[in-house]
Coordinates of C-alpha atoms in Angstrom, one line a residue:
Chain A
X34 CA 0.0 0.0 0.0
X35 CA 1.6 3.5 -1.0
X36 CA 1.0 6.6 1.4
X37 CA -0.5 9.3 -0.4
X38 CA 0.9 12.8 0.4
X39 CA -1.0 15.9 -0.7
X40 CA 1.3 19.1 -1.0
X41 CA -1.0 21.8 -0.4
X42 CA -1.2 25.7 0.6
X43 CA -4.2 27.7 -0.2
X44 CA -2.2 30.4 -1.8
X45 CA -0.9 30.3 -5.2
X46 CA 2.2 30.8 -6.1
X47 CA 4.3 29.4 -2.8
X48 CA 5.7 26.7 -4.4
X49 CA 3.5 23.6 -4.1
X50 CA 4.4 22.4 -7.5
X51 CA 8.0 23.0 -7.5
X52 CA 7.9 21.3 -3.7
X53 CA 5.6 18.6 -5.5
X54 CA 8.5 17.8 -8.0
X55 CA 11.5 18.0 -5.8
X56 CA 10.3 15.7 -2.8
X57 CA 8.5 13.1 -5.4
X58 CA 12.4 13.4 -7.0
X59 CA 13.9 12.8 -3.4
X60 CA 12.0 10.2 -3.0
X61 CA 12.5 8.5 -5.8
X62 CA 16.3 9.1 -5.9
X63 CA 15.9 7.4 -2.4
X64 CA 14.8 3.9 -4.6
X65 CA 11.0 4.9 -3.5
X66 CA 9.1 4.0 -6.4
X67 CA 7.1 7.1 -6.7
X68 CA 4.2 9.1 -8.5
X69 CA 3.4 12.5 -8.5
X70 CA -0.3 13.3 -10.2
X71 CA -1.0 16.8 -10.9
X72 CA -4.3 17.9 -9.5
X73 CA -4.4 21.4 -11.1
X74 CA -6.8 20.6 -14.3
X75 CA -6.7 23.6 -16.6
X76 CA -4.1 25.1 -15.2
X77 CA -1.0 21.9 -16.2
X78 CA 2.2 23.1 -14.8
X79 CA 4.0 19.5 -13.5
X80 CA 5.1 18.4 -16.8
X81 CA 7.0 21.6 -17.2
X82 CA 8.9 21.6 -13.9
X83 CA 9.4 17.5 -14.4
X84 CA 10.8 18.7 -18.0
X85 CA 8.4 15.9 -19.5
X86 CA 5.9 18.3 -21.3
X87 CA 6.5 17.0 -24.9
X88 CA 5.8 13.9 -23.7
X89 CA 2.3 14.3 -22.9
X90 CA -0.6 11.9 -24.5
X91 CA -3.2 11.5 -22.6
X92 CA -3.8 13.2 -18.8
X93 CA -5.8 12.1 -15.7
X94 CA -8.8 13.4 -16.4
X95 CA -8.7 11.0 -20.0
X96 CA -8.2 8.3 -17.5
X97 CA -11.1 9.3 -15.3
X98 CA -13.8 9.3 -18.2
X99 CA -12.0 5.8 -19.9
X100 CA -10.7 7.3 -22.5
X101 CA -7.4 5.9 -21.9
X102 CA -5.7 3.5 -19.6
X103 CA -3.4 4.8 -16.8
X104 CA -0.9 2.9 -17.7
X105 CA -0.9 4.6 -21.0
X106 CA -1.2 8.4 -19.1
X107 CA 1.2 7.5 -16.7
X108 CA 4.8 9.3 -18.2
X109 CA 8.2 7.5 -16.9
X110 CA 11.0 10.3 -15.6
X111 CA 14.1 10.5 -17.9
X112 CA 16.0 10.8 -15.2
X113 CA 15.2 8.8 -12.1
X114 CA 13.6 5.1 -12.9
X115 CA 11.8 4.9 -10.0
X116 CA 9.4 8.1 -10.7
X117 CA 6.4 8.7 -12.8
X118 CA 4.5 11.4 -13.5
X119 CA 0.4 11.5 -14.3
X120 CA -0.1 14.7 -16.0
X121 CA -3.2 17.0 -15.2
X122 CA -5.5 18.2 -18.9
X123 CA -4.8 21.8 -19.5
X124 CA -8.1 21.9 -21.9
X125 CA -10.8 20.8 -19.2
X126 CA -11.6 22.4 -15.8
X127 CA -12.1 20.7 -12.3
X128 CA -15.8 20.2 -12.5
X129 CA -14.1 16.9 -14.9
X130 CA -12.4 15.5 -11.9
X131 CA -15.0 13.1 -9.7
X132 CA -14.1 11.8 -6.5
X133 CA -15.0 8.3 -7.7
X134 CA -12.4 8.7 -10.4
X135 CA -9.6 9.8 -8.5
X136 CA -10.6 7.2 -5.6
X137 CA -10.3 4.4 -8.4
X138 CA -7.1 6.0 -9.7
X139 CA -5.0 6.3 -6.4
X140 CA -6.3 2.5 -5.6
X141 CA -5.0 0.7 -8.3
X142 CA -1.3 3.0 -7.9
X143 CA -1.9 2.2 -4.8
X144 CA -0.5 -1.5 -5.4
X145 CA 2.6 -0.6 -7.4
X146 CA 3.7 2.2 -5.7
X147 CA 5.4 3.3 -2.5
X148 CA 4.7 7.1 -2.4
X149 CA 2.1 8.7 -4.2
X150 CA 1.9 12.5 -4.4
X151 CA -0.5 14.2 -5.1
X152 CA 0.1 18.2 -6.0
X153 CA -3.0 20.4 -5.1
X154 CA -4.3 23.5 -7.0
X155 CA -4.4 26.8 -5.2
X156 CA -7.8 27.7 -3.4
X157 CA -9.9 25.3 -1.5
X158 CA -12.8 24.7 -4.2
X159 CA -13.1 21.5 -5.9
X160 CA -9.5 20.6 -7.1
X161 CA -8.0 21.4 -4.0
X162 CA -10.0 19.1 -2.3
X163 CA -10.4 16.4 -4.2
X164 CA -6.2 16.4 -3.8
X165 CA -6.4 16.2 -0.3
X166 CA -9.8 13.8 0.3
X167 CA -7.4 10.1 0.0
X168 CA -4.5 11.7 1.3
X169 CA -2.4 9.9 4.7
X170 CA -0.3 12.8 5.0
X171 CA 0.0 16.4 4.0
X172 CA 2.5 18.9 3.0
X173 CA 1.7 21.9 3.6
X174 CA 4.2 25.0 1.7
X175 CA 3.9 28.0 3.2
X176 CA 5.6 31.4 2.2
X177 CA 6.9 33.8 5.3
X178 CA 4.2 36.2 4.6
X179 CA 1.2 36.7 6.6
X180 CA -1.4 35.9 4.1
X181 CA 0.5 32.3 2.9
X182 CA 0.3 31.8 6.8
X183 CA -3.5 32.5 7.1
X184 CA -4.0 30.3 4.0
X185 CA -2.3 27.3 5.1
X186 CA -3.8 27.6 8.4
X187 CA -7.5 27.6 6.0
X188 CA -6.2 24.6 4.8
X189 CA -5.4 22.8 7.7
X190 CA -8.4 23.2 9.0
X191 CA -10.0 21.7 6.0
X192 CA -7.7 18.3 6.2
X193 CA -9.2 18.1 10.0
X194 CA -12.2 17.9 8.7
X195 CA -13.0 17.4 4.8
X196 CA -10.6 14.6 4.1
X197 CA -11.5 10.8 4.1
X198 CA -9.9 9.8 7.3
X199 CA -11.6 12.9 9.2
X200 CA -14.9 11.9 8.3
X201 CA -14.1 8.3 8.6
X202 CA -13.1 9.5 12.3
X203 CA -9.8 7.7 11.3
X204 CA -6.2 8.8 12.6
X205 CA -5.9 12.3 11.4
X206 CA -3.9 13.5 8.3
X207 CA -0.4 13.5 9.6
X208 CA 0.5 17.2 8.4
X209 CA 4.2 18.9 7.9
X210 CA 4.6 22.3 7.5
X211 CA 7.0 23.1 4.4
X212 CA 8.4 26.6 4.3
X213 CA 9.4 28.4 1.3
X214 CA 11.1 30.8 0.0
X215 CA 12.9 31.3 3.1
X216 CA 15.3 34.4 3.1
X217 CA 17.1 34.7 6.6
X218 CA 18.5 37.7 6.0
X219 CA 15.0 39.8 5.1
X220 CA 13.4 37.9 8.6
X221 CA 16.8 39.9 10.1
X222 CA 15.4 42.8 8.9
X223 CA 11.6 42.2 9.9
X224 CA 10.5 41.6 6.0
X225 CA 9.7 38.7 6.8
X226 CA 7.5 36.5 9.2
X227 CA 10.3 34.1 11.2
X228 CA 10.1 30.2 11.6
X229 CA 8.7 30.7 15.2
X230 CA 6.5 33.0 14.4
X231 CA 5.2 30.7 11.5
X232 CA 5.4 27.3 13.5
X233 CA 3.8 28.8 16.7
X234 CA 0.5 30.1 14.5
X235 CA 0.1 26.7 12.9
X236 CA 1.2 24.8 15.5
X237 CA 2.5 21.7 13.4
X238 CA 6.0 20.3 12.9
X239 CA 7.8 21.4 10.8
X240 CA 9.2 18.7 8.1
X241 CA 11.8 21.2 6.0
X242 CA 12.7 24.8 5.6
X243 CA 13.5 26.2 2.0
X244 CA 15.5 28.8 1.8
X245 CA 14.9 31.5 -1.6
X246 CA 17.5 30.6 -4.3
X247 CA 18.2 31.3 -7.4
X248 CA 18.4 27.6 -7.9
X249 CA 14.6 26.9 -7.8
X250 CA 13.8 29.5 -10.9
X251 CA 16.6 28.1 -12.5
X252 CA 15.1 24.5 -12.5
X253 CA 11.8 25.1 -13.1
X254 CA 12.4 27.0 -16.1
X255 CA 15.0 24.2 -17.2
X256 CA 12.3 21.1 -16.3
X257 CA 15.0 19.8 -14.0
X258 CA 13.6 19.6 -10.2
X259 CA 16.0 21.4 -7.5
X260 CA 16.7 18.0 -5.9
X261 CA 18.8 17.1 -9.1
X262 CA 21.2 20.2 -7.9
X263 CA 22.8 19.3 -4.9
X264 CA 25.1 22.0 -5.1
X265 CA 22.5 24.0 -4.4
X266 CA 21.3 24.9 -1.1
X267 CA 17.7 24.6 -2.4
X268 CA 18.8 21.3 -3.6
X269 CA 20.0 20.2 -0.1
X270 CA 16.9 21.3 1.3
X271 CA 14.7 19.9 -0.2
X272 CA 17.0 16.4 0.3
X273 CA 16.6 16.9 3.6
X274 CA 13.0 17.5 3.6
X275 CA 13.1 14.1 2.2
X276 CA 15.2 12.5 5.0
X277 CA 13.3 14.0 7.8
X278 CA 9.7 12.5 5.5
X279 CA 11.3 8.8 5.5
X280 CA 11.7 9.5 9.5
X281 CA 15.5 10.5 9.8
X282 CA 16.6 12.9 12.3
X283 CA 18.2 15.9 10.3
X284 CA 19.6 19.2 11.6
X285 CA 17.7 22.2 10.3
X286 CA 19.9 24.4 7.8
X287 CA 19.4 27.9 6.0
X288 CA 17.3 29.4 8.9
X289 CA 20.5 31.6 9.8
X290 CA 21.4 34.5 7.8
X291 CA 24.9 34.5 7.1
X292 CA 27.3 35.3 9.8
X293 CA 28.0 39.2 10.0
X294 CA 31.6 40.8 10.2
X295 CA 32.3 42.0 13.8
X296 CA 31.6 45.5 12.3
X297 CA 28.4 45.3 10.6
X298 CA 27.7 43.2 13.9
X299 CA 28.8 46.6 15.9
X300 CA 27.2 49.0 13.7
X301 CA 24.6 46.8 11.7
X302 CA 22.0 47.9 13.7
X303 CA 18.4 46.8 13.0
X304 CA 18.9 43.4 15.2
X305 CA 16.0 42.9 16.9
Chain B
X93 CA -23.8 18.8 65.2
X94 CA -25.9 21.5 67.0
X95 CA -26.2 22.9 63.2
X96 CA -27.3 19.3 61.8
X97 CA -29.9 18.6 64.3
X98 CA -31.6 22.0 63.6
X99 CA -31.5 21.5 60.0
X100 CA -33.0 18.1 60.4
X101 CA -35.9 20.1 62.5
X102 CA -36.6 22.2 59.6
X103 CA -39.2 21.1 57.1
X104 CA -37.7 23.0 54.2
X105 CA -35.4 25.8 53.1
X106 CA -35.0 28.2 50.8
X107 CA -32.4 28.7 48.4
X108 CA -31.7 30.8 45.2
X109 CA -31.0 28.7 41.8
X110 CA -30.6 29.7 38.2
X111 CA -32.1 26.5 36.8
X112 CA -31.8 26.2 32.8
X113 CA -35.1 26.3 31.4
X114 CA -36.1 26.0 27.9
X115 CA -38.5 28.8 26.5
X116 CA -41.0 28.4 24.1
X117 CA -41.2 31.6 22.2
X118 CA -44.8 31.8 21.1
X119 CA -45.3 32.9 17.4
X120 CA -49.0 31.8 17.3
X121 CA -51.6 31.5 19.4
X122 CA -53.4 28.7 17.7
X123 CA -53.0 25.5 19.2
X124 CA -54.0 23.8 16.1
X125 CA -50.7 24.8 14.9
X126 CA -48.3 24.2 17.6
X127 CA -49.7 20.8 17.9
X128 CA -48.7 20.4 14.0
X129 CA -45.6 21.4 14.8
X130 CA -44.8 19.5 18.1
X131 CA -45.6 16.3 16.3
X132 CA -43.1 16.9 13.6
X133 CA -40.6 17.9 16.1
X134 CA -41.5 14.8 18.4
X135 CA -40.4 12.5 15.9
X136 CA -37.5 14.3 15.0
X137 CA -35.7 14.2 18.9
X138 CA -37.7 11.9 20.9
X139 CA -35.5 12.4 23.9
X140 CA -36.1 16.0 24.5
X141 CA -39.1 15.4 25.0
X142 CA -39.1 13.7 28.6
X143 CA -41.7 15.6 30.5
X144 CA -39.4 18.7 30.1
X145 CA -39.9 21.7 31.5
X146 CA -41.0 24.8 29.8
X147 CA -41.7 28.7 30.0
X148 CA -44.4 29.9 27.2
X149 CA -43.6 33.1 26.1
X150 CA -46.0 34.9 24.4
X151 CA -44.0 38.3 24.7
X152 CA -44.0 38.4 20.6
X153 CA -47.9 37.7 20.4
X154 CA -49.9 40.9 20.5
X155 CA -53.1 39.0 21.7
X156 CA -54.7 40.0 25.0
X157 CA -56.4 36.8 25.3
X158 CA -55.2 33.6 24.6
X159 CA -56.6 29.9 24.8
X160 CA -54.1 29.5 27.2
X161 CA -55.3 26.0 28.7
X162 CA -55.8 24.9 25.5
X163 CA -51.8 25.6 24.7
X164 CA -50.9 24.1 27.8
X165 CA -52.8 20.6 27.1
X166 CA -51.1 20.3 24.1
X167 CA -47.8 20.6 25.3
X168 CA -49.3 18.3 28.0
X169 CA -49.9 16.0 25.4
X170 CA -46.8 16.0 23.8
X171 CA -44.8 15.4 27.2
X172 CA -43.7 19.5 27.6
X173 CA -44.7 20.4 30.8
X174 CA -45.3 24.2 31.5
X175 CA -44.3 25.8 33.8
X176 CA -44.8 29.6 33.7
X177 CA -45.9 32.4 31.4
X178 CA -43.4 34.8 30.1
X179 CA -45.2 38.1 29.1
X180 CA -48.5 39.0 27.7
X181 CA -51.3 41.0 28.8
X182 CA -53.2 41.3 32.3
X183 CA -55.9 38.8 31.5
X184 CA -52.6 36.6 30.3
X185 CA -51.3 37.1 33.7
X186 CA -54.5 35.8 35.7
X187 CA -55.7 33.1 33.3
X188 CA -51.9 31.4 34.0
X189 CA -52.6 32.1 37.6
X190 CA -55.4 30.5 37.4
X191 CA -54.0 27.3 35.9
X192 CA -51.6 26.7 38.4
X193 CA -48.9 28.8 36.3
X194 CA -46.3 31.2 37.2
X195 CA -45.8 34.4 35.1
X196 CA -43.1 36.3 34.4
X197 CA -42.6 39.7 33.3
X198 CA -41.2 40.3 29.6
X199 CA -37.3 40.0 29.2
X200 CA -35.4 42.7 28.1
X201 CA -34.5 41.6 24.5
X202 CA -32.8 44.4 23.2
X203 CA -29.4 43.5 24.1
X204 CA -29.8 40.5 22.4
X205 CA -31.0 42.1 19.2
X206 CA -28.1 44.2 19.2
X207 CA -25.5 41.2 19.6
X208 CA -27.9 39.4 16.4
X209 CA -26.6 42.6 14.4
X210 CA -22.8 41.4 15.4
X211 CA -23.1 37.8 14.9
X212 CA -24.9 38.1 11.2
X213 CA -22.4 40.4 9.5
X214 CA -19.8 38.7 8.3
X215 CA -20.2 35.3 9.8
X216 CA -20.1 32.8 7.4
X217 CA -21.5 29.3 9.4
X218 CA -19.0 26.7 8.9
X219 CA -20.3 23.9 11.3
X220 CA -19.7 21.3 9.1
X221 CA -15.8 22.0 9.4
X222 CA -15.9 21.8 13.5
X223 CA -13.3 18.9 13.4
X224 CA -14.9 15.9 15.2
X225 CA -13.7 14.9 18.5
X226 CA -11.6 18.0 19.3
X227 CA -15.1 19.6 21.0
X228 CA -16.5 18.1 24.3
X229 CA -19.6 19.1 26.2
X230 CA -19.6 19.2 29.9
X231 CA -22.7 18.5 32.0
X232 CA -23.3 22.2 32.5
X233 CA -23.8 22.6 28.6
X234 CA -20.5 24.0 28.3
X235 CA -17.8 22.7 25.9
X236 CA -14.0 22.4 25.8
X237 CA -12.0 22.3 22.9
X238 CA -8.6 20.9 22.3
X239 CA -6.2 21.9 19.5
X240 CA -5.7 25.4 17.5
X241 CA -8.9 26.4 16.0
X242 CA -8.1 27.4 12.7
X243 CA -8.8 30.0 10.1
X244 CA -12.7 29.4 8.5
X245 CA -13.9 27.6 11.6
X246 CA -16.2 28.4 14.3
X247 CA -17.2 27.1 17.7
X248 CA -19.7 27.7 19.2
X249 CA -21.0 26.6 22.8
X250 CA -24.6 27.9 22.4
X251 CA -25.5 26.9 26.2
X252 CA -22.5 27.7 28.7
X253 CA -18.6 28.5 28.5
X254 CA -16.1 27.7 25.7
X255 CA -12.6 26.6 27.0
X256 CA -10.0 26.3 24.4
X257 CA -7.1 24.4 24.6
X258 CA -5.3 25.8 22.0
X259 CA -4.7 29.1 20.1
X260 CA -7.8 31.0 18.4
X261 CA -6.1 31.8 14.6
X262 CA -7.1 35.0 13.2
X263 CA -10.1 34.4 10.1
X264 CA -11.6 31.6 13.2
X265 CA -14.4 32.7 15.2
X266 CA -15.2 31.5 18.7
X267 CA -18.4 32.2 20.4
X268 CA -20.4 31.2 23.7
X269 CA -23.5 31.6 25.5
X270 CA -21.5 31.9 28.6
X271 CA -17.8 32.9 28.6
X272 CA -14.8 32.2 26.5
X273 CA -11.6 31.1 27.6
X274 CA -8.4 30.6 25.8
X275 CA -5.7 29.1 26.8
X276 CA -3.6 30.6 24.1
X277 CA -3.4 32.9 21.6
X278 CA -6.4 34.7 20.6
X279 CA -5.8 36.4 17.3
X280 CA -9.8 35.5 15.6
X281 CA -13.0 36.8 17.0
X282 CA -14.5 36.0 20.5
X283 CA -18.0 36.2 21.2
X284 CA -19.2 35.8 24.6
X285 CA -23.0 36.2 25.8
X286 CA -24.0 35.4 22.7
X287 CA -27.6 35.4 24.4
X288 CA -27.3 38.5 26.1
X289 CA -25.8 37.6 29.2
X290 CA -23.9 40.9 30.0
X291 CA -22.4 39.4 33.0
X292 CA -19.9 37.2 30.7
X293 CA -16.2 37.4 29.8
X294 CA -13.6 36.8 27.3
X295 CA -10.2 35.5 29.1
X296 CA -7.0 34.6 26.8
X297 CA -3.4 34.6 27.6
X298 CA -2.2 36.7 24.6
X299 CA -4.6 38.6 23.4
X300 CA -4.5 39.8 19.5
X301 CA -7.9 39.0 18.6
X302 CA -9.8 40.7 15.7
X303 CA -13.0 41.3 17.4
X304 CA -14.1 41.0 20.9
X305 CA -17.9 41.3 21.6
X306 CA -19.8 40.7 25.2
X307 CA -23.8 40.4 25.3
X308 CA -23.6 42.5 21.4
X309 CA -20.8 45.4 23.0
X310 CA -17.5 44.9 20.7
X311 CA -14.4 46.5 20.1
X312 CA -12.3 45.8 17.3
X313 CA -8.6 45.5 16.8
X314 CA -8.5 49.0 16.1
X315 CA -10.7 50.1 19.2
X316 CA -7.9 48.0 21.8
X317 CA -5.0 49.8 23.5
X318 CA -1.7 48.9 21.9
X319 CA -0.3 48.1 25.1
X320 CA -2.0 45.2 25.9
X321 CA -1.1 43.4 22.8
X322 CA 0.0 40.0 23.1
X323 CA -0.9 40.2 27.0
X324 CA -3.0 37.7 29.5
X325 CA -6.5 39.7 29.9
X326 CA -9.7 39.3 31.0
X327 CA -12.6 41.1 28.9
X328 CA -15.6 42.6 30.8
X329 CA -18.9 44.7 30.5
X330 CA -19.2 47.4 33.1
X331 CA -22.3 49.8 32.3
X332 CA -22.4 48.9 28.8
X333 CA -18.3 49.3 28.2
X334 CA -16.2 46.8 27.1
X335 CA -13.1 46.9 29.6
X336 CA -9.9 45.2 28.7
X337 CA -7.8 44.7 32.1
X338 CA -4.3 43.1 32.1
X339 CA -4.6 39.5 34.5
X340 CA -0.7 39.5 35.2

């Protein structure tokens, strides 16, 4: 039986997709056979950070309505054997997802794979949660900003209560918090909400801190997920995000700006 | 023992209570129709119906004379027991006399009109996203809630005091008939009395709450002194003013 994950956030734009891609990759690299399926009909955007968009045939909502098999929707990574990708329609909308479908689809993946992830569509309508109805566990990105925090706090309320295992009165959704886009030095400078300040609002552990690098625009516009670049702090990261998801015990990195010379130190000011 | 072999000497005494009582708010003084509508209810939650005690209001009815024995046997009949007349006219007053009833003088409903105004503007119900077994009720119709209550959701304990174990996010909305505690951070809106009971409180241990409203009186973010930001305080009504005092 696989665990499915949902990487969620309410707000668009935080990185749910780019997250998605990189952890399914970590995984995978890890000798997890993996899927990630792309939740966000009408708006496709997996295939482009996986670098697998001109391989595209048919997508999951073809496999919901029979018009194909999954086996023939399902697109194996260039790079990493262990990882497919399902790829969302960009033609049709969300009203073409039903739960039945996606029920029937995450069952039979269910039997060949070890980690299924499932990456959300901004908002809470329809898409979003559909992705997160069958999910075990839950990703949640967040952004250092005061309305990705409020979001993802939306959201968690939602997996405590509109997912299967909630109204099954099951064992909650185990969720993480992910945060993105992490720049120590603007949370120096109050720009920024801090880790504590984010953990203590939505009072869940924390699973991986990303912090903002060039890196992560650099692979998404290449189609090569930031796990592949482990030169990269982003890279590490999200490797260690990984770790910590397969239950390892890893220090936390990137939350420190860099240290200051003893004279910015003396006459930095600005230090709260 | 002196004191317990008086006491046993005594045939009764009297004592103050604040019983709970459910009130029947009258919109129609045909008993044709309340018994239409008592069967229907009947079958919908047997147990509430247990020989249960009720006060009749007819405080919205502008009837002087009602068939007010006929009312009674048909809550009689449906295993409501009265108890006591809420408002009405003078020959209301003496026919309930008459049948054994007691009467009681109008309430004053303003205050809970004015808190109606509060709770309808921008409170979008969510009840269906109350998570399940975070909420307990205690005996005294109160409930306690363990865990953060998140943006979107509201709890509600519509009979007595809300505890929460947890912080109170800002976009969630607490409310309670009685009181509301947190044990946390309170950064949504609290609403206590929700009923009109003016003698009710908010109490958290960091306040940063968006609204705070007592019996319909509520200050907003904007309306609270900057200094007790992120402090422990208790939130009061004294002659219609909501006061905000520090509890360290």
């Amino acid at each position: 039986m696989a665990k499915i994950i949902v990487v969620t956030s309410g707000k668009g734009g935080v990185g749910k997709t780019t997250s998605a891609a990189a952890i399914a990759t970590g995984l995978a690299l890890r000798g997890n056979k993996t899927v990630v399926i792309d939740f966000d009909v009408g708006l496709r955007n997996l295939d482009l950070i996986m670098g697998c968009e001109r391989r595209v045939v048919y997508d999951l909502v073809n496999v919901i309505q029979g018009e194909a098999g999954l086996n023939q929707a399902l697109i194996r990574d260039k790079r990493v054997d262990n990882l497919h990708i399902l790829p969302a329609s960009q033609t049709r909308d969300k009203d073409a997802l039903t739960s039945e479908g996606v029920e029937k689809i995450l069952e039979t993946l269910s039997k060949d794979f070890d980690y299924i992830l499932c990456d959300s569509p901004a908002g809470i309508e329809r898409g979003a949660q559909l992705a997160m109805y069958y999910a075990d566990e839950a990703i949640v990105v967040t952004n250092p900003e005061v309305s990705s925090v409020r979001d993802s706090d939306r959201i968690l309320g939602l997996l405590a209560s509109k997912t299967r295992r909630a109204e099954r009165g099951e064992d909650p959704v185990k969720e993480h918090l992910l945060i993105t886009r992490y720049n120590a030095a603007r949370v120096d400078h109050g720009d920024m909400l801090n880790l504590e300040d984010i953990r203590e609002i939505l009072a869940i552990d924390l699973i991986g801190l990303i912090p903002e690098s060039e890196a992560v625009l650099r692979a998404s516009n290449q189609g090569v997920p930031v796990t592949h670049d482990d030169n990269s702090d982003a890279g590490q990261a999200y490797a260690d995000t990984v770790s910590r998801l397969l239950g390892e015990e890893v220090p936390l990195r990137f939350h420190e700006s860099q240290k200051k010379s003893l004279l910015s130190r003396m006459f930095g000011g600005g230090r709260r | 023992m002196s004191l317990n072999v008086e006491r046993a000497s005594m045939a009764f005494t009297f004592k103050g209570g604040m019983l709970p009582m459910t009130v029947m708010e009258l919109a129609s003084a045909d008993p044709e129709r309340i018994r239409e509508q008592l069967s229907g209810k009947l079958s919908q939650s047997p147990a509430f119906f247990q020989h249960t005690p009720v006060v009749l209001s007819v405080e919205k009815l502008d009837e002087p004379h009602l068939a007010l024995e006929r009312i009674c046997a048909v809550c009689r009949a449906h295993k409501l027991l009265p108890v006591a007349v809420r408002g009405g006219s003078d020959p209301v007053k003496q026919s309930a006399w008459a049948l054994g009833l007691g009467w009681f003088p109008p309430s004053d409903s303003g205050r809970a009109r004015m808190l109606e105004g509060v709770a309808t503007t921008d409170a979008a119900p969510a009840p269906d996203e109350s998570v399940p077994g975070r909420a307990e009720s205690t005996a005294s119709g109160g409930r306690i809630y363990r865990g953060t209550v998140r943006s979107g959701q509201q709890v509600t304990a519509p009979e007595g005091d809300l505890v929460v174990i947890g912080a109170v996010n800002a976009g969630a909305e607490v409310l309670a008939a009685g009181s509301v505690h947190v044990y946390g951070a309170l950064r949504g809106r609290a609403l206590a009395g929700i009923h009109g009971d003016t003698l009710a409180g908010i109490f958290c241990r960091e306040l940063r709450a968006e609204l705070l409203s007592v019996a319909g009186n509520y200050k907003r973010l904007e309306d609270i002194d900057p200094q007790l930001l992120g402090t422990s305080v208790q939130v009061t009504l004294s002659d219609a003013q909501l006061g905000i005092t520090s509890l360290t």
